[in-house]
PDB file of C-alpha atoms in Angstrom:
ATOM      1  CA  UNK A  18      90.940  99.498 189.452  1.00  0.00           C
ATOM      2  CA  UNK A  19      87.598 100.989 188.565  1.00  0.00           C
ATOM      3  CA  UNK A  20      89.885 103.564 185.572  1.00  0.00           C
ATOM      4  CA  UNK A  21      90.806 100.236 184.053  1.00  0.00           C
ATOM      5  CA  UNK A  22      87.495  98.385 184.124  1.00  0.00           C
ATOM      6  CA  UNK A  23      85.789 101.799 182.295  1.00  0.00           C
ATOM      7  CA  UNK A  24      88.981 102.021 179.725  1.00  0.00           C
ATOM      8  CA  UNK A  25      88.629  98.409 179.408  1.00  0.00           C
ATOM      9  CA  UNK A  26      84.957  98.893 178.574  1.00  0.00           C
ATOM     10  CA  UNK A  27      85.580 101.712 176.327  1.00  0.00           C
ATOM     11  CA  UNK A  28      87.927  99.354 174.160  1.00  0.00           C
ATOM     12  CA  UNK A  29      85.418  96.890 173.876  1.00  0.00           C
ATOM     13  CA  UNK A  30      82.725  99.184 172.757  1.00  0.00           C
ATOM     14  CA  UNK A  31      84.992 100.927 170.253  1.00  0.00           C
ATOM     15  CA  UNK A  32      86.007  97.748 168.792  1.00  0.00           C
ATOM     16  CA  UNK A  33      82.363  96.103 168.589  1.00  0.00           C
ATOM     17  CA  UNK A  34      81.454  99.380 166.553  1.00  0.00           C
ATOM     18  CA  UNK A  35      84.708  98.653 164.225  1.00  0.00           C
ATOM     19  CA  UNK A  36      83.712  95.462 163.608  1.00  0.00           C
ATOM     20  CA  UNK A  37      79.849  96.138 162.587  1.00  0.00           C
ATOM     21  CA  UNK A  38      81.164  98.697 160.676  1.00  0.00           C
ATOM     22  CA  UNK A  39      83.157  96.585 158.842  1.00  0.00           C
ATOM     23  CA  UNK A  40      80.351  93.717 158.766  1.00  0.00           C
ATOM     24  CA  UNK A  41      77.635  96.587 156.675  1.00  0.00           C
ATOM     25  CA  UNK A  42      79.984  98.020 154.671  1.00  0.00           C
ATOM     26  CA  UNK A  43      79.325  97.704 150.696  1.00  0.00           C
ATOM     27  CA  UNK A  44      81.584  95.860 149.061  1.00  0.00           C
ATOM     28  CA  UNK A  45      83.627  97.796 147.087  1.00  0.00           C
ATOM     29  CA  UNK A  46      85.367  96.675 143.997  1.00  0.00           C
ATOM     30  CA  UNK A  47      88.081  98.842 142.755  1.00  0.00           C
ATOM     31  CA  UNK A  48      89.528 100.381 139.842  1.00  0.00           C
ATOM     32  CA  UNK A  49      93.177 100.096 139.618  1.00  0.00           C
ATOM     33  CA  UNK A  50      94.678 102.899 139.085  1.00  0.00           C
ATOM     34  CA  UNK A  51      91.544 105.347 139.712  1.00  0.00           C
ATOM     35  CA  UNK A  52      92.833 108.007 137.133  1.00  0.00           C
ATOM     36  CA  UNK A  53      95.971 107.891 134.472  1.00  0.00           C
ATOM     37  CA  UNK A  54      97.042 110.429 131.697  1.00  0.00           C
ATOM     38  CA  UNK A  55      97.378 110.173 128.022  1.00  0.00           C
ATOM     39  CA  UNK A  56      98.604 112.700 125.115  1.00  0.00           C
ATOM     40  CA  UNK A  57      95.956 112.955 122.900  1.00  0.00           C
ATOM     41  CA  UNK A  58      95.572 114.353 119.296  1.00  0.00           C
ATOM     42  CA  UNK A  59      92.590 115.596 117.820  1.00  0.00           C
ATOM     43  CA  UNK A  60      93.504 116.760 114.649  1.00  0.00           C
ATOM     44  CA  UNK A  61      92.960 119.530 113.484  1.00  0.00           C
ATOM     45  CA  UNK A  62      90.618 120.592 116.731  1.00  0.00           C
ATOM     46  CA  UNK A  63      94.256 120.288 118.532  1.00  0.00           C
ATOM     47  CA  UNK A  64      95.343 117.974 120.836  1.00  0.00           C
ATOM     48  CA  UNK A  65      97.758 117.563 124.473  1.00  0.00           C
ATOM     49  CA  UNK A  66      97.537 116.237 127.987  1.00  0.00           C
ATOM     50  CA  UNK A  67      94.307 114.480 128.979  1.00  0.00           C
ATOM     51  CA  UNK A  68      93.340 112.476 132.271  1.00  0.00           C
ATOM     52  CA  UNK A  69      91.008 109.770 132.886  1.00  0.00           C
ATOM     53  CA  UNK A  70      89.305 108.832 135.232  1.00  0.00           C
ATOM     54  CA  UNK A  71      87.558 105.416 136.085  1.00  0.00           C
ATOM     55  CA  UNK A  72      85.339 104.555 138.886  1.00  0.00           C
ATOM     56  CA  UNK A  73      83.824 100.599 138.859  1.00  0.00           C
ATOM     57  CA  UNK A  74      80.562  99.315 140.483  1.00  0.00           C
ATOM     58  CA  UNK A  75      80.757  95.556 139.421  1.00  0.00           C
ATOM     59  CA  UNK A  76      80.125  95.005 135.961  1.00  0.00           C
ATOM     60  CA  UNK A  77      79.616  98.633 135.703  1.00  0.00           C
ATOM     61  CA  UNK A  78      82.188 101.179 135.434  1.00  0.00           C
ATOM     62  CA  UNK A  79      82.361 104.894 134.069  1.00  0.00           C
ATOM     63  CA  UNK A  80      84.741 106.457 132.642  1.00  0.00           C
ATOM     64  CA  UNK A  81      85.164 110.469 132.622  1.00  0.00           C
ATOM     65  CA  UNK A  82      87.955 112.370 130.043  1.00  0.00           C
ATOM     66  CA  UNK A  83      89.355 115.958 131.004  1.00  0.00           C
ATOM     67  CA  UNK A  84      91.606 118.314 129.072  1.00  0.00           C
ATOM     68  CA  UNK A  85      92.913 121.547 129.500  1.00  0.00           C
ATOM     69  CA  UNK A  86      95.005 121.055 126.402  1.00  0.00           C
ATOM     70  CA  UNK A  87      91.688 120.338 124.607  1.00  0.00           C
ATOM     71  CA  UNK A  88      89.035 123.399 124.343  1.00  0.00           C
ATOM     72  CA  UNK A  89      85.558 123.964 123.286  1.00  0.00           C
ATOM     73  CA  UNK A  90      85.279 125.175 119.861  1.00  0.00           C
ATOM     74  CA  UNK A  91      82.219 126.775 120.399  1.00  0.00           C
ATOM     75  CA  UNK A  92      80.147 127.165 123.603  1.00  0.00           C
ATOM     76  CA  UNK A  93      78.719 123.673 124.047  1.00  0.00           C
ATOM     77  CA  UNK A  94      75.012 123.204 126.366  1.00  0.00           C
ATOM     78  CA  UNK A  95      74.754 120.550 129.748  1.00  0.00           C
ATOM     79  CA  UNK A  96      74.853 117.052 127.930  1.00  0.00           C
ATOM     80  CA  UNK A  97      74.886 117.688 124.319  1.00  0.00           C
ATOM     81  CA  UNK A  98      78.213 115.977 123.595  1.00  0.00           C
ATOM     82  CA  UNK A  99      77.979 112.650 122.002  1.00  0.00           C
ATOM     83  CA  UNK A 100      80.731 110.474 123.152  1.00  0.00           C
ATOM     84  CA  UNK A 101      82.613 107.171 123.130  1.00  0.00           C
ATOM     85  CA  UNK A 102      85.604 105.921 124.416  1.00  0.00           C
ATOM     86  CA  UNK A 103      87.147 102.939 123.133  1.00  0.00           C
ATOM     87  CA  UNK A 104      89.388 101.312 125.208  1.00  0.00           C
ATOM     88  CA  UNK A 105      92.061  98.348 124.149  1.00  0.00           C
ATOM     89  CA  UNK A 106      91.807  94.966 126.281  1.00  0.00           C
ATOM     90  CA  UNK A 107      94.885  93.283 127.300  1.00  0.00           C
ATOM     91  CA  UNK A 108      92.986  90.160 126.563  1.00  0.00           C
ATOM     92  CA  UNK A 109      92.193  90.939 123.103  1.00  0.00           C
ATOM     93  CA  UNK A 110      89.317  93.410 121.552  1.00  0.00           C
ATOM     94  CA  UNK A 111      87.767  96.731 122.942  1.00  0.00           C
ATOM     95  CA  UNK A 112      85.340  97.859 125.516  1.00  0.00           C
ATOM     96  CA  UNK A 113      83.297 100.813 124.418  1.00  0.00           C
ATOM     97  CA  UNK A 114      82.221 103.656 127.312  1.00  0.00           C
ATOM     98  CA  UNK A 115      79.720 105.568 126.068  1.00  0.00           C
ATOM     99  CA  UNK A 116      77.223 108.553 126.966  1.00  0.00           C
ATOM    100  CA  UNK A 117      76.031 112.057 126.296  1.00  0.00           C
ATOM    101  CA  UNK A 118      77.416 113.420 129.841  1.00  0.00           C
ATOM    102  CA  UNK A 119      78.994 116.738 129.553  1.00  0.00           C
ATOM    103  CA  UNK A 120      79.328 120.267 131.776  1.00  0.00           C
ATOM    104  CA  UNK A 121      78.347 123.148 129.720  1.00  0.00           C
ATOM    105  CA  UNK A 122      81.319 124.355 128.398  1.00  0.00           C
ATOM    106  CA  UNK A 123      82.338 128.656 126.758  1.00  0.00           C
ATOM    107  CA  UNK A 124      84.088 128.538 123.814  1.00  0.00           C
ATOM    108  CA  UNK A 125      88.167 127.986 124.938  1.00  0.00           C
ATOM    109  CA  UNK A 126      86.695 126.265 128.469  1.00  0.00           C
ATOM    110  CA  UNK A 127      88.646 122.760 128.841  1.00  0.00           C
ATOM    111  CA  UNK A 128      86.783 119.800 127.164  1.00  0.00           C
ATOM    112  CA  UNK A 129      85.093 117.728 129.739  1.00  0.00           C
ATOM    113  CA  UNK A 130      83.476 113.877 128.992  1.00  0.00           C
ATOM    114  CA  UNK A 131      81.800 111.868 131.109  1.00  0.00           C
ATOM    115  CA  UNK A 132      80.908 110.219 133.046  1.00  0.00           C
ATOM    116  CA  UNK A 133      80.808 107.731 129.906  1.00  0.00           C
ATOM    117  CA  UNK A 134      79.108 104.162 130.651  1.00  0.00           C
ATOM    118  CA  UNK A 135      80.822 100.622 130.103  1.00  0.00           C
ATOM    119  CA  UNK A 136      80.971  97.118 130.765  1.00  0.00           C
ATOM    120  CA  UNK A 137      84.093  95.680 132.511  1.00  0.00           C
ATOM    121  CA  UNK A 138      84.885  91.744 133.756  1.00  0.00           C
ATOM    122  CA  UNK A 139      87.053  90.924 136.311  1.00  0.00           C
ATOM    123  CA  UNK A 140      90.535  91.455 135.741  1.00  0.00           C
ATOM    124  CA  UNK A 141      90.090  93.282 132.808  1.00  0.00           C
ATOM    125  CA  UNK A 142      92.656  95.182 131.804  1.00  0.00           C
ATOM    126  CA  UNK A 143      92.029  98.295 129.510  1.00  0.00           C
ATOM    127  CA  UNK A 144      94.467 100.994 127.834  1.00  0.00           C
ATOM    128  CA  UNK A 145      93.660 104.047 125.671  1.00  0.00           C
ATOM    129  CA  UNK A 146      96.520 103.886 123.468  1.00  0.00           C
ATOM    130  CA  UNK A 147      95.155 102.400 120.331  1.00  0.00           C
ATOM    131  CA  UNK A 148      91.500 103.053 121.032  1.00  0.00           C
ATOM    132  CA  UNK A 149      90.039 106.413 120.819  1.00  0.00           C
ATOM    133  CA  UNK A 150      87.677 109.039 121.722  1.00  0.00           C
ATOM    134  CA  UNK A 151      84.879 109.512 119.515  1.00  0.00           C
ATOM    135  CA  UNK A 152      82.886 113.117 120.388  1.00  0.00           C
ATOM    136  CA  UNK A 153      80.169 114.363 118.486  1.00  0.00           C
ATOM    137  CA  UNK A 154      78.892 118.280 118.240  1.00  0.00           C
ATOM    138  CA  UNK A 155      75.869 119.570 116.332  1.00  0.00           C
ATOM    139  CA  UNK A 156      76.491 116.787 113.595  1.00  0.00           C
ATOM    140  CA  UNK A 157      80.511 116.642 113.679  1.00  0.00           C
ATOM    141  CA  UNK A 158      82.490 114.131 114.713  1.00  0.00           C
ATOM    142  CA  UNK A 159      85.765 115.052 116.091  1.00  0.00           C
ATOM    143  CA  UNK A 160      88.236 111.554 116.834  1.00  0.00           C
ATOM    144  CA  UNK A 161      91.029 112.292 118.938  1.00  0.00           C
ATOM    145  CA  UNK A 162      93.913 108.918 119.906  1.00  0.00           C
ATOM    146  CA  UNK A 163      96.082 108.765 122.326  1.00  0.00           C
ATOM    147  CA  UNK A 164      99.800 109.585 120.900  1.00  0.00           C
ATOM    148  CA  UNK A 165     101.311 106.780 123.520  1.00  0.00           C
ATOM    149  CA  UNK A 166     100.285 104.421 126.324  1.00  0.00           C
ATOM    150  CA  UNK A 167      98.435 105.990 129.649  1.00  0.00           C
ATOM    151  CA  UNK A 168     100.234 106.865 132.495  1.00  0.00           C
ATOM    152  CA  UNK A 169     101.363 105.024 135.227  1.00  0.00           C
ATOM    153  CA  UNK A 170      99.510 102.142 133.184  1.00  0.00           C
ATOM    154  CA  UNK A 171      96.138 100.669 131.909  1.00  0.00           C
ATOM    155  CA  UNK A 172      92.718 100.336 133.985  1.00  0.00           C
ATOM    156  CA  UNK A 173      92.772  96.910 135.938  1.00  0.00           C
ATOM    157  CA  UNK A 174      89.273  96.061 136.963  1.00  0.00           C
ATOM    158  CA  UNK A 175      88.539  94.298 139.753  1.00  0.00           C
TER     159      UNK A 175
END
C-alpha cells in the first residue's frame, strides 16, 4: 500500500512539472519546412545544389544559403559579403532577406550566406524560384536564380 501511495506521488509530481513546463515555455512559431533545396545558377561564377534554411521569430525570420556546388572565388573575410535574397510570395510580390552575414571563406571553400534578415506575415508563403540571390564582393555583384522550384516546397510562415 505504502509502494503505491509513493508511485502515486511520484506521478503527480512528474506531471505538475510537465505541465509548468509547458505553461513557461516561449511560444514558438514555426517555419514550415525548416530547410529546402534549390539548383542555382550563377553565371559565369558557376552554379548547382544549394539549401536554405529558414528559422522565424514572429515577424522576424532569417534566412541562411549554403552551397558546396558554389565556391569562393577568392578568399572572402568574416562578414564582408553583401547579400539579398529575394523570395516570391504566393500571395503576390517579394520579400527581401537581407544582411552582410558570412563565415570567412579560402578561395574554392563552399559559399555560405546568412543568416540574412526579413519580414514575414502569417501564412506567408515564399519560394526561391523566380527571385534571386543578390551577393556582393569588393564592388561585384554576382546574381545567381534558382533553375526550378525549392524542394519539398516553399517557406510557409507561421
Amino acid at each position: 500500500m505504502r509502494a503505491r501511495r509513493i508511485s502515486t506521488g511520484a506521478a503527480m509530481a512528474v506531471g505538475a512539472l510537465a505541465a509548468a513546463s509547458l505553461a513557461f515555455a516561449p511560444s514558438a512559431l514555426a517555419v514550415t519546412p525548416q530547410s529546402a533545396t534549390i539548383t542555382a545558377d550563377c553565371g559565369s561564377f558557376g552554379g548547382g545544389g544549394a539549401t536554405l534554411t529558414a528559422t522565424q521569430d514572429g515577424t522576424s525570420a532569417t534566412i541562411t544559403l549554403t552551397s558546396s556546388a558554389i565556391t569562393a572565388p577568392i578568399a572572402l573575410s568574416q562578414d564582408s559579403i553583401s547579400s539579398t535574397l529575394t523570395m516570391v510570395k504566393a500571395s503576390g510580390g517579394t520579400t527581401a532577406f537581407t544582411g552582410t552575414k558570412n563565415p570567412a571563406m579560402a578561395a574554392g571553400d563552399p559559399v555560405s550566406v546568412g543568416p540574412l534578415s526579413g519580414t514575414v506575415a502569417s501564412g506567408d508563403s515564399l519560394e526561391a524560384n523566380g527571385g534571386s540571390l543578390q551577393m556582393t564582393v569588393f564592388g561585384i555583384t554576382i546574381t545567381c536564380t534558382a533553375t526550378g522550384p525549392q524542394s519539398p516546397g516553399p517557406f510557409v510562415f507561421d
